[in-house]
Amino acid sequence: MRLNKILKNTLLVLTACLVLSACATKKEVATDIKGQMQGDVYTGTDTVEYLADGVPDRVFFATNESILTTASRETLRAQAAWLRKNPNINVVLEGHADERGTREYNLALGERRANAAKDYLMTYGISSDRITVLSYGKERPVDSGSNPLAWSKNRRSVTVKAN
Amino acid sequence: MTKKILILLFILIPINANALIEVDITRGNLNPLPLAVSPLSIDEESRKGFEKILKKENIGSEISNIVENNLRISGLFNPLDKKAFLQAPDIANLKPRFEDWNLIKAQALITGKVNYIDNKLRVEFRLWDVLAAKEMMALAFTTVPNNWRRVGHIISDKVYERLTGEKGYFDTRIIYVSEEGPKTQRIKKLAIMDQDGANNKFLTLGNELVLTPRFNPASQMVTYLSYFKNMPRVYLLDIETGTQEVVGDFPGMTFAPRFSPDGKKIIMSFAKDGKSDIYTMDLENRIVEKITNHPSIDTSPSYSPDGKYITFNSDRSGYQQIYVMNNDGSDVKRISFGNGLYGTPVWSPRGDLIAFTKLHKGKFYIGVMRTDGSGERLLTENYYQEAPSWSPNGRVLIFYRETKTNSKGEGFSAKLWSIDLTGYNERQIKTPTDASDPSWSSLLSN
């Protein structure tokens, strides 16, 4: 069929264009921006709130990752100490993703991040009964920007008092 | 609600089987067929009757406007300007003067008549091949007057089918998520509208976050994710009765729901302890089955139209990729091997293709590939777009697109878009608010 041939050629050209233009786009370099990021993990304090003096409420993640950084582990150890001192407080760990992923995958990723934080709190003696995990995926960014710094602030697990 | 209201009363004249004009659907809009949609003629008494009930001055013109608009947005037809028409609608419907229509370069002509009989709307229409000077099709419908828009959609489907040889997709609806408010605190509601954007209706109030609604095959039920009481769970909603229920009793987040092609099961993900697996629940006996079992994220499942296979995305290779497996979870095969991440696979209603979202070098693409992963074609590139859903004839994809914000974080919007499988005819679908997560219904009438 001649028409099919024409169609195939058109599509080949179209696909080639898309691939080329994708290649031509600049790689988004997520390097150290004003000392607020390391790799692409947020290290600033703009959005951080405190559960108590010296107890930050959130930890940050690299793109597509749920690994806790050294700084995150320090934050979670402070949270665990605070929770041990306050045995009546229960918490919700709210896991979030940035906007650069599909909605459903991000829901799962948020859950995975909050669980990474939960597991760490548990290894420091906090009972799983006191922790609820809640993923928001990309639904609740703290920063509405469309840039690497904003995305890094949004990739987070936030510990929220449940009672 | 859907099937019973429109009664196809009788077929006036059997369809002529001779080869007349044909539109090649695989070509995109390179050469849309010029056609004339003559306003449906209406006698004065009927006109007044409908004006009283429907508050429309001329229901004949309104119906033909719907037909004209549908055929135009399909990208396959080029409806000609009515001002150029030489023949009056009533006379054209009796016997077109083909020379006149030929003169304005119309290759096909649609004529018709509307009557108000016994409080009913009766519409007849004819499709003519102008060059061959022949009638191609003639049909008549009788229905309640309130169904006038659907009559326009059904005529469009009949014309589309007669001229392309494939079923249309105009008498359909879209369920989607309506969005309002700042990006950091979006208010989201389930909304439903006709495929052309008319009859928009909100199904939830916006008190809780709702995501990813999907129709069942009969287009009367919707499965979706709701954060009711801050517990993200898959719900089932009956559109007619408004009844809602949680699907299954899972100790954690369930998400990414879809119906099986027979409508009897819901397939979805359940997230626990940092891993997400795919489950099904039978809606009749409530039996839950675990389909995947892997420490990775397995989500966005979608059945093949015969129900034998499931496609989904998983990061078991380290990154999000598309897989196909048997419906019992056996024989899992990765099918996406291009550069970048692949997600949201959706099996075409025709069975031959899987539509997907691809993220590569900071750009999002909507594309299709064959079910073995070969023949990948990217249809559209943008800053952010995802979640394709197929038109029931498998020729058009609807998806949503979000804009990049400026340096102050302003200018965010989310809109629905559609594109043909050919990669042509990309269009924004107008919605009263921002919109995302569209799902296309099946044909409401056949």
Coordinates of C-alpha atoms in Angstrom, one line a residue:
Chain A
M1 CA 0.0 0.0 0.0
R2 CA 1.4 3.3 -1.1
L3 CA -0.3 5.3 1.6
N4 CA 1.1 3.1 4.3
K5 CA 4.5 3.7 2.9
I6 CA 4.0 7.4 2.9
L7 CA 2.8 7.2 6.5
K8 CA 5.7 5.1 7.6
N9 CA 8.2 7.6 6.1
T10 CA 6.4 10.5 7.7
L11 CA 6.5 8.8 11.1
L12 CA 10.2 7.9 10.7
V13 CA 10.9 11.6 10.0
L14 CA 8.7 12.6 12.9
T15 CA 10.4 10.2 15.3
A16 CA 13.8 11.3 14.1
C17 CA 12.9 14.9 14.8
L18 CA 11.7 14.1 18.3
V19 CA 14.9 12.2 19.1
L20 CA 17.1 14.9 17.7
S21 CA 15.4 17.7 19.6
A22 CA 15.6 15.6 22.7
C23 CA 19.3 15.2 22.2
A24 CA 19.6 18.9 21.6
T25 CA 18.1 19.9 24.9
K26 CA 20.6 20.8 27.6
K27 CA 21.2 18.4 30.3
E28 CA 19.8 19.9 33.5
V29 CA 22.7 20.1 35.8
A30 CA 21.7 19.8 39.4
T31 CA 24.9 20.9 41.0
D32 CA 25.5 22.9 44.1
I33 CA 23.1 25.9 43.9
K34 CA 24.1 28.6 46.4
G35 CA 25.2 26.0 48.9
Q36 CA 21.7 24.7 49.2
M37 CA 22.2 21.4 47.4
Q38 CA 24.7 18.6 47.5
G39 CA 24.6 16.4 44.5
D40 CA 20.9 16.9 44.0
V41 CA 19.9 16.6 47.6
Y42 CA 18.6 19.7 49.3
T43 CA 20.8 20.8 52.2
G44 CA 19.2 24.2 53.0
T45 CA 16.8 25.1 55.7
D46 CA 14.3 27.3 54.0
T47 CA 11.4 24.9 54.2
V48 CA 12.4 23.1 57.4
E49 CA 10.2 23.4 60.5
Y50 CA 11.1 22.1 63.9
L51 CA 9.3 19.5 66.0
A52 CA 11.3 20.8 69.0
D53 CA 14.4 22.7 69.6
G54 CA 17.1 21.1 67.4
V55 CA 14.7 18.5 65.9
P56 CA 14.1 19.3 62.2
D57 CA 10.9 17.8 60.8
R58 CA 12.1 16.6 57.4
V59 CA 14.7 14.8 55.4
F60 CA 15.5 15.2 51.7
F61 CA 16.2 12.7 48.9
A62 CA 18.1 12.5 45.6
T63 CA 16.1 12.2 42.4
N64 CA 14.3 8.8 42.2
E65 CA 16.1 7.7 45.4
S66 CA 15.0 6.8 48.9
I67 CA 18.4 6.4 50.4
L68 CA 19.0 8.4 53.6
T69 CA 21.9 10.7 53.5
T70 CA 24.3 11.3 56.5
A71 CA 22.4 14.5 57.3
S72 CA 19.0 12.8 57.0
R73 CA 20.2 10.1 59.5
E74 CA 21.3 12.7 61.9
T75 CA 17.9 14.4 61.6
L76 CA 16.1 11.1 62.2
R77 CA 18.2 10.3 65.2
A78 CA 17.2 13.6 66.7
Q79 CA 13.6 12.8 65.9
A80 CA 13.9 9.3 67.5
A81 CA 15.4 10.9 70.7
W82 CA 12.6 13.4 70.8
L83 CA 10.0 10.6 70.3
R84 CA 11.6 8.6 73.1
K85 CA 11.3 11.5 75.4
N86 CA 7.7 12.0 74.4
P87 CA 6.2 8.6 74.5
N88 CA 2.6 9.9 74.1
I89 CA 3.3 11.5 70.7
N90 CA 2.5 9.5 67.6
V91 CA 3.7 10.7 64.1
V92 CA 2.7 10.5 60.5
L93 CA 5.6 10.3 58.0
E94 CA 4.5 12.1 54.9
G95 CA 6.5 11.1 51.8
H96 CA 6.7 13.3 48.8
A97 CA 8.2 13.3 45.3
D98 CA 9.0 16.1 42.8
E99 CA 7.0 16.9 39.8
R100 CA 9.3 15.2 37.3
G101 CA 7.7 11.8 37.4
T102 CA 4.4 10.1 36.6
R103 CA 1.7 10.5 39.2
E104 CA 1.3 6.9 40.1
Y105 CA 5.0 6.0 40.3
N106 CA 5.5 9.1 42.5
L107 CA 2.8 7.9 44.9
A108 CA 4.8 4.7 45.3
L109 CA 8.1 6.6 45.6
G110 CA 6.7 8.9 48.3
E111 CA 5.6 5.8 50.2
R112 CA 9.1 4.2 49.8
R113 CA 10.8 7.4 51.1
A114 CA 8.5 7.7 54.2
N115 CA 9.2 4.0 54.9
A116 CA 13.0 4.6 54.7
A117 CA 12.5 7.2 57.4
K118 CA 10.2 4.9 59.4
D119 CA 12.7 2.0 59.2
Y120 CA 15.4 4.3 60.6
L121 CA 13.3 5.6 63.4
M122 CA 12.4 1.9 64.3
T123 CA 16.1 1.0 64.5
Y124 CA 16.4 3.8 67.1
G125 CA 13.8 2.2 69.2
I126 CA 10.5 3.8 68.0
S127 CA 7.7 1.3 67.8
S128 CA 6.0 1.0 64.4
D129 CA 2.6 1.4 66.3
R130 CA 3.5 5.1 66.8
I131 CA 4.3 5.7 63.1
T132 CA 1.9 6.0 60.2
V133 CA 3.1 6.4 56.7
L134 CA 1.3 8.6 54.2
S135 CA 2.4 9.3 50.6
Y136 CA 1.4 12.4 48.7
G137 CA 3.4 11.6 45.6
K138 CA 3.8 14.9 43.7
E139 CA 0.5 16.3 45.0
R140 CA 1.8 18.6 47.7
P141 CA 5.0 20.4 46.8
V142 CA 6.4 23.0 49.2
D143 CA 8.0 24.9 46.4
S144 CA 6.0 25.6 43.2
G145 CA 9.1 26.3 41.2
S146 CA 10.1 24.3 38.1
N147 CA 13.8 24.1 38.7
P148 CA 16.3 21.7 40.3
L149 CA 16.4 23.6 43.6
A150 CA 12.6 23.6 44.0
W151 CA 12.4 19.9 43.1
S152 CA 15.1 19.1 45.7
K153 CA 13.0 20.8 48.4
N154 CA 10.0 18.7 47.3
R155 CA 11.7 15.3 47.5
R156 CA 11.1 14.8 51.2
S157 CA 9.7 12.9 54.1
V158 CA 8.1 15.1 56.7
T159 CA 7.4 13.9 60.2
V160 CA 4.2 15.4 61.5
K161 CA 2.7 15.1 64.9
A162 CA -0.5 12.9 64.7
N163 CA -1.9 13.9 68.1
Chain B
M1 CA -28.9 5.6 31.7
T2 CA -27.0 5.4 28.5
K3 CA -28.1 2.6 26.3
K4 CA -31.8 2.7 26.8
I5 CA -32.5 6.3 26.1
L6 CA -31.7 6.5 22.5
I7 CA -33.9 4.3 20.5
L8 CA -32.9 3.6 17.0
L9 CA -36.3 3.4 15.4
F10 CA -35.7 2.3 11.9
I11 CA -33.3 2.4 9.1
L12 CA -34.8 4.2 6.1
I13 CA -32.7 2.9 3.3
P14 CA -30.1 0.1 3.4
I15 CA -26.5 1.2 3.2
N16 CA -25.2 1.2 -0.4
A17 CA -22.4 -1.4 -0.6
N18 CA -20.7 0.2 -3.6
A19 CA -17.3 1.6 -3.1
L20 CA -17.8 5.4 -2.8
I21 CA -15.6 8.0 -1.1
E22 CA -13.3 6.7 1.6
V23 CA -11.1 8.4 4.2
D24 CA -7.8 6.8 5.0
I25 CA -7.6 7.1 8.8
T26 CA -3.9 6.2 8.9
R27 CA -2.9 9.4 7.2
G28 CA -3.5 12.0 9.8
N29 CA -4.8 15.4 8.7
L30 CA -2.5 15.8 5.7
N31 CA -5.5 16.1 3.5
P32 CA -8.8 16.4 5.4
L33 CA -11.8 15.6 3.3
P34 CA -13.8 18.7 2.3
L35 CA -17.4 18.1 3.3
A36 CA -20.6 20.2 3.7
V37 CA -22.8 19.9 6.8
S38 CA -26.1 21.4 5.7
P39 CA -28.1 22.6 8.7
L40 CA -30.8 20.1 9.5
S41 CA -34.1 21.5 8.2
I42 CA -36.9 22.1 10.6
D43 CA -40.5 23.2 10.0
E44 CA -41.8 26.3 11.9
E45 CA -44.0 24.4 14.3
S46 CA -41.3 21.9 15.3
R47 CA -38.8 24.8 15.7
K48 CA -41.2 26.6 18.1
G49 CA -41.8 23.3 20.0
F50 CA -38.2 22.7 20.6
E51 CA -37.5 26.4 21.4
K52 CA -40.0 26.1 24.2
I53 CA -38.5 23.0 25.8
L54 CA -34.8 23.3 25.0
K55 CA -34.4 27.1 24.9
K56 CA -32.6 26.8 21.6
E57 CA -33.8 29.0 18.7
N58 CA -33.1 26.4 16.0
I59 CA -32.3 22.9 17.2
G60 CA -31.7 21.8 13.6
S61 CA -28.7 24.1 13.3
E62 CA -27.5 23.3 16.8
I63 CA -27.3 19.6 16.0
S64 CA -25.5 20.1 12.7
N65 CA -23.1 22.4 14.6
I66 CA -22.2 19.5 16.8
V67 CA -21.7 17.2 13.8
E68 CA -19.6 19.8 12.1
N69 CA -17.4 20.5 15.2
N70 CA -16.8 16.7 15.8
L71 CA -15.8 16.1 12.3
R72 CA -13.5 19.0 12.3
I73 CA -11.7 18.1 15.5
S74 CA -11.2 14.6 14.2
G75 CA -8.7 16.2 11.8
L76 CA -9.9 13.9 9.0
F77 CA -12.6 16.2 7.7
N78 CA -12.7 19.8 6.6
P79 CA -16.3 21.1 7.1
L80 CA -16.9 23.9 4.6
D81 CA -18.2 27.4 5.4
K82 CA -22.0 27.4 5.4
K83 CA -22.1 30.8 3.8
A84 CA -20.9 29.2 0.6
F85 CA -23.9 26.8 0.5
L86 CA -26.2 27.4 -2.5
Q87 CA -29.0 25.0 -1.7
A88 CA -31.6 25.5 1.1
P89 CA -31.4 22.8 3.8
D90 CA -34.9 21.4 3.2
I91 CA -34.5 21.0 -0.5
A92 CA -31.0 19.6 -0.2
N93 CA -32.3 16.9 2.0
L94 CA -34.9 15.8 -0.6
K95 CA -32.5 15.8 -3.5
P96 CA -29.2 17.6 -3.5
R97 CA -28.2 19.5 -6.6
F98 CA -24.8 17.8 -6.8
E99 CA -23.4 20.4 -9.2
D100 CA -23.9 23.1 -6.6
W101 CA -22.0 21.2 -3.9
N102 CA -19.3 20.2 -6.4
L103 CA -18.8 23.8 -7.2
I104 CA -17.9 24.6 -3.6
K105 CA -15.5 21.5 -3.6
A106 CA -17.6 19.5 -1.2
Q107 CA -16.9 15.8 -1.6
A108 CA -19.4 14.6 0.9
L109 CA -22.7 16.3 2.0
I110 CA -24.7 15.7 5.1
T111 CA -28.4 16.8 5.1
G112 CA -31.3 16.1 7.4
K113 CA -34.5 17.0 9.0
V114 CA -35.8 17.5 12.5
N115 CA -39.4 17.0 13.7
Y116 CA -41.2 17.5 16.9
I117 CA -43.6 14.5 17.1
D118 CA -45.5 13.4 20.3
N119 CA -43.1 15.3 22.6
K120 CA -40.2 13.4 20.9
L121 CA -37.3 14.5 18.8
R122 CA -37.2 12.8 15.5
V123 CA -34.0 13.3 13.4
E124 CA -33.3 11.9 10.0
F125 CA -30.1 12.5 8.2
R126 CA -28.5 11.5 4.9
L127 CA -24.9 11.2 3.8
W128 CA -24.2 11.9 0.1
D129 CA -21.2 11.3 -2.1
V130 CA -21.1 14.5 -4.2
L131 CA -18.8 13.3 -6.9
A132 CA -20.7 10.0 -7.5
A133 CA -24.0 11.8 -7.0
K134 CA -25.2 9.1 -4.7
E135 CA -26.7 8.6 -1.3
M136 CA -24.3 6.7 1.0
M137 CA -26.4 6.4 4.1
A138 CA -29.8 7.4 5.5
L139 CA -30.8 6.9 9.2
A140 CA -33.5 8.2 11.5
F141 CA -33.6 8.4 15.3
T142 CA -36.4 9.2 17.7
T143 CA -35.6 10.1 21.3
V144 CA -36.5 12.5 24.1
P145 CA -35.6 16.1 23.2
N146 CA -33.0 16.4 26.0
N147 CA -30.9 13.9 24.1
W148 CA -30.3 16.4 21.2
R149 CA -26.6 16.6 21.8
R150 CA -26.2 12.9 21.8
V151 CA -28.1 12.7 18.5
G152 CA -25.4 15.0 17.0
H153 CA -22.7 12.8 18.4
I154 CA -24.3 9.6 17.0
I155 CA -24.7 11.2 13.6
S156 CA -21.0 12.1 13.7
D157 CA -20.1 8.5 14.6
K158 CA -22.2 7.1 11.8
V159 CA -20.6 9.4 9.3
Y160 CA -17.1 8.8 10.6
E161 CA -17.7 5.0 10.4
R162 CA -19.2 5.1 6.9
L163 CA -16.3 7.2 5.6
T164 CA -13.4 5.7 7.4
G165 CA -14.5 2.1 7.9
E166 CA -13.9 2.3 11.6
K167 CA -16.1 3.0 14.6
G168 CA -16.3 6.6 15.7
Y169 CA -15.6 8.0 19.2
F170 CA -17.9 11.0 19.5
D171 CA -20.8 9.7 21.6
T172 CA -18.4 9.3 24.5
R173 CA -17.6 11.0 27.8
I174 CA -14.4 11.9 29.6
I175 CA -13.9 11.6 33.3
Y176 CA -11.1 13.6 34.7
V177 CA -9.8 15.5 37.7
S178 CA -10.7 19.2 37.9
E179 CA -8.0 21.3 39.5
E180 CA -8.1 24.7 41.2
G181 CA -6.0 26.7 43.6
P182 CA -2.2 27.2 44.1
K183 CA 0.2 24.5 43.0
T184 CA 1.2 23.7 46.6
Q185 CA -2.4 23.2 47.7
R186 CA -4.5 22.1 44.7
I187 CA -8.1 21.4 45.2
K188 CA -9.1 18.4 43.1
K189 CA -12.6 17.1 42.2
L190 CA -13.8 14.4 40.0
A191 CA -15.5 15.8 36.9
I192 CA -17.3 14.3 33.9
M193 CA -18.1 15.8 30.5
D194 CA -19.0 14.9 27.0
Q195 CA -16.1 14.2 24.7
D196 CA -16.5 17.7 23.2
G197 CA -16.5 19.4 26.6
A198 CA -20.2 20.0 26.9
N199 CA -22.3 18.9 29.9
N200 CA -19.5 19.3 32.4
K201 CA -20.4 18.1 35.9
F202 CA -18.5 17.7 39.1
L203 CA -18.9 14.4 40.9
T204 CA -17.1 15.3 44.2
L205 CA -16.9 18.5 46.2
G206 CA -13.2 18.9 46.6
N207 CA -13.1 18.2 50.3
E208 CA -10.5 15.5 49.8
L209 CA -7.8 14.9 47.2
V210 CA -8.9 12.6 44.4
L211 CA -6.8 11.2 41.6
T212 CA -6.8 8.9 38.5
P213 CA -10.4 8.1 37.8
R214 CA -11.1 5.4 35.2
F215 CA -14.3 4.2 33.6
N216 CA -15.5 0.6 33.6
P217 CA -16.2 -0.9 30.2
A218 CA -19.9 0.0 30.5
S219 CA -18.9 3.6 31.4
Q220 CA -21.3 3.6 34.4
M221 CA -18.8 3.0 37.2
V222 CA -15.6 4.8 38.0
T223 CA -12.6 3.6 40.0
Y224 CA -10.3 6.2 41.5
L225 CA -8.0 7.1 44.3
S226 CA -9.4 9.2 47.2
Y227 CA -7.6 10.6 50.2
F228 CA -10.9 10.4 52.2
K229 CA -9.9 10.7 56.0
N230 CA -6.3 11.1 54.8
M231 CA -6.2 7.4 53.9
P232 CA -5.4 7.1 50.2
R233 CA -7.5 4.1 49.0
V234 CA -9.0 2.9 45.8
Y235 CA -12.7 3.6 45.6
L236 CA -15.6 2.6 43.3
L237 CA -18.2 5.1 42.3
D238 CA -21.5 4.5 40.6
I239 CA -22.1 7.5 38.4
E240 CA -25.9 7.1 38.3
T241 CA -26.6 6.6 42.0
G242 CA -23.5 8.4 43.5
T243 CA -22.8 5.4 45.7
Q244 CA -19.2 5.1 46.7
E245 CA -17.3 2.3 48.4
V246 CA -13.7 1.4 49.3
V247 CA -12.3 -1.4 47.1
G248 CA -10.9 -4.1 49.4
D249 CA -9.6 -4.0 52.9
F250 CA -5.9 -3.2 52.6
P251 CA -3.7 -2.1 55.6
G252 CA -2.2 0.8 53.6
M253 CA -2.3 2.8 50.4
T254 CA -4.0 1.3 47.3
F255 CA -3.7 3.3 44.1
A256 CA -3.4 3.1 40.3
P257 CA -6.7 1.3 39.8
R258 CA -8.2 0.2 36.5
F259 CA -11.0 -2.2 35.5
S260 CA -10.5 -5.5 33.8
P261 CA -11.9 -5.6 30.2
D262 CA -14.9 -7.6 31.4
G263 CA -15.5 -5.1 34.2
K264 CA -15.5 -7.8 36.8
K265 CA -12.2 -7.0 38.5
I266 CA -10.2 -4.0 39.6
I267 CA -6.5 -4.2 39.2
M268 CA -4.4 -1.8 41.3
S269 CA -1.2 -1.3 43.4
F270 CA -0.9 -1.8 47.1
A271 CA 2.0 -0.1 48.8
K272 CA 3.5 -1.5 52.0
D273 CA 6.9 -1.2 53.6
G274 CA 8.4 0.7 50.7
K275 CA 7.3 -1.7 48.0
S276 CA 4.3 -1.6 45.7
D277 CA 2.8 -4.8 44.2
I278 CA -0.1 -5.3 41.9
Y279 CA -3.3 -6.9 43.1
T280 CA -6.7 -7.7 41.7
M281 CA -10.0 -7.7 43.4
D282 CA -13.0 -9.5 42.0
L283 CA -16.0 -7.2 42.5
E284 CA -18.5 -10.1 42.8
N285 CA -16.9 -12.4 45.4
R286 CA -14.4 -9.8 46.8
I287 CA -11.5 -12.2 46.4
V288 CA -8.2 -10.4 46.4
E289 CA -5.2 -11.9 44.4
K290 CA -1.6 -10.8 44.6
I291 CA -0.3 -10.7 41.0
T292 CA 3.3 -9.4 41.4
N293 CA 5.7 -10.1 44.3
H294 CA 8.8 -8.1 44.0
P295 CA 10.7 -5.6 46.4
S296 CA 10.4 -3.0 43.7
I297 CA 7.7 -0.5 42.8
D298 CA 5.2 -2.2 40.4
T299 CA 2.4 0.0 39.4
S300 CA 0.1 1.5 36.6
P301 CA -1.3 -1.9 35.5
S302 CA -3.4 -2.2 32.4
Y303 CA -5.0 -5.3 30.9
S304 CA -4.9 -6.3 27.3
P305 CA -8.4 -6.1 25.7
D306 CA -8.7 -9.9 25.8
G307 CA -7.8 -9.9 29.5
K308 CA -5.0 -12.4 29.1
Y309 CA -2.1 -10.1 29.7
I310 CA -1.2 -7.2 31.9
T311 CA 1.2 -4.4 31.2
F312 CA 2.7 -2.3 34.1
N313 CA 5.7 -0.3 35.0
S314 CA 8.3 -1.4 37.5
D315 CA 11.7 -0.1 38.7
R316 CA 13.0 -3.7 39.3
S317 CA 15.8 -3.0 36.8
G318 CA 16.8 0.1 38.8
Y319 CA 14.7 2.5 36.8
Q320 CA 11.1 2.8 35.8
Q321 CA 10.4 0.5 32.7
I322 CA 7.5 -1.2 31.1
Y323 CA 6.7 -4.9 31.5
V324 CA 4.2 -7.4 30.2
M325 CA 3.1 -10.5 32.0
N326 CA 0.3 -13.1 32.0
N327 CA -2.8 -12.2 33.9
D328 CA -1.8 -14.5 36.8
G329 CA 1.6 -12.7 37.1
S330 CA 3.7 -15.4 35.4
D331 CA 6.2 -14.8 32.6
V332 CA 7.1 -11.2 33.4
K333 CA 9.0 -9.6 30.4
R334 CA 10.5 -6.2 30.1
I335 CA 9.5 -4.6 26.8
S336 CA 10.9 -1.0 27.0
F337 CA 14.6 -0.8 26.2
G338 CA 15.0 2.7 24.8
N339 CA 16.9 5.5 26.5
G340 CA 15.1 7.1 29.4
L341 CA 12.3 6.1 31.9
Y342 CA 9.1 4.6 30.8
G343 CA 5.8 4.7 32.6
T344 CA 1.9 4.6 32.5
P345 CA 1.6 1.8 29.9
V346 CA -2.0 1.5 28.6
W347 CA -3.1 -1.3 26.3
S348 CA -4.9 -0.1 23.1
P349 CA -8.5 -1.2 22.8
R350 CA -7.4 -2.7 19.4
G351 CA -4.8 -4.8 21.2
D352 CA -1.9 -4.1 19.0
L353 CA -0.2 -1.2 20.8
I354 CA 0.7 0.1 24.2
A355 CA 0.7 3.8 24.8
F356 CA 3.1 5.2 27.4
T357 CA 4.8 8.2 29.0
K358 CA 8.6 8.5 28.5
L359 CA 11.0 10.8 30.4
H360 CA 14.3 11.4 28.7
K361 CA 16.8 14.2 29.2
G362 CA 14.3 16.4 31.0
K363 CA 11.5 16.1 28.5
F364 CA 8.3 14.1 28.7
Y365 CA 6.9 12.2 25.7
I366 CA 3.7 10.4 24.9
G367 CA 4.4 7.5 22.6
V368 CA 3.2 4.1 21.5
M369 CA 5.0 0.8 21.0
R370 CA 4.0 -2.7 19.9
T371 CA 3.2 -5.1 22.7
D372 CA 6.6 -6.7 22.4
G373 CA 8.2 -3.3 22.8
S374 CA 9.2 -3.0 19.1
G375 CA 8.3 -0.1 16.9
E376 CA 8.5 2.7 19.5
R377 CA 7.0 6.0 18.1
L378 CA 7.0 9.2 20.1
L379 CA 4.0 11.3 19.3
T380 CA 4.5 14.5 21.3
E381 CA 7.2 16.1 23.4
N382 CA 6.7 18.6 26.2
Y383 CA 7.9 19.9 29.6
Y384 CA 5.5 17.7 31.4
Q385 CA 2.8 15.4 30.1
E386 CA 1.6 11.9 31.1
A387 CA -1.2 9.5 31.5
P388 CA -2.5 8.7 28.0
S389 CA -6.0 7.2 27.7
W390 CA -7.3 5.7 24.4
S391 CA -10.4 6.7 22.5
P392 CA -12.6 3.6 22.2
N393 CA -11.6 3.1 18.6
G394 CA -7.9 3.2 19.4
R395 CA -7.2 6.1 17.1
V396 CA -6.8 9.0 19.5
L397 CA -5.0 9.5 22.9
I398 CA -6.1 11.9 25.5
F399 CA -3.5 12.9 28.2
Y400 CA -2.7 15.9 30.5
R401 CA 0.1 18.4 30.3
E402 CA 1.4 20.7 33.0
T403 CA 3.3 24.0 32.3
K404 CA 6.6 25.0 33.7
T405 CA 6.4 27.8 36.3
N406 CA 8.5 31.0 36.0
S407 CA 11.3 32.0 38.4
K408 CA 8.8 33.1 41.0
G409 CA 7.0 29.7 40.8
E410 CA 4.0 31.3 39.1
G411 CA 2.1 30.3 35.9
F412 CA 1.3 26.7 36.7
S413 CA -1.5 25.1 34.7
A414 CA -2.7 21.7 33.9
K415 CA -4.8 21.0 30.7
L416 CA -6.2 18.1 28.8
W417 CA -4.8 17.4 25.3
S418 CA -5.5 14.9 22.6
I419 CA -3.4 13.6 19.7
D420 CA -4.0 11.2 16.9
L421 CA -2.0 8.0 16.7
T422 CA -0.4 9.4 13.6
G423 CA 1.2 12.1 15.7
Y424 CA -0.9 14.8 14.0
N425 CA -3.9 16.8 15.1
E426 CA -2.7 17.8 18.6
R427 CA -5.5 19.7 20.4
Q428 CA -6.3 21.1 23.7
I429 CA -9.6 20.1 25.2
K430 CA -11.3 23.0 26.9
T431 CA -12.4 22.5 30.4
P432 CA -13.9 25.0 32.8
T433 CA -11.1 24.6 35.3
D434 CA -7.6 23.2 35.1
A435 CA -7.7 19.4 34.4
S436 CA -5.7 16.2 34.6
D437 CA -5.9 12.4 34.7
P438 CA -8.4 12.0 31.8
S439 CA -10.1 8.6 31.1
W440 CA -12.1 8.1 27.9
S441 CA -15.3 6.1 28.1
S442 CA -16.4 3.4 25.7
L443 CA -19.0 4.3 23.0
L444 CA -22.2 5.0 24.9
S445 CA -24.4 3.7 22.0
N446 CA -23.5 1.3 19.3

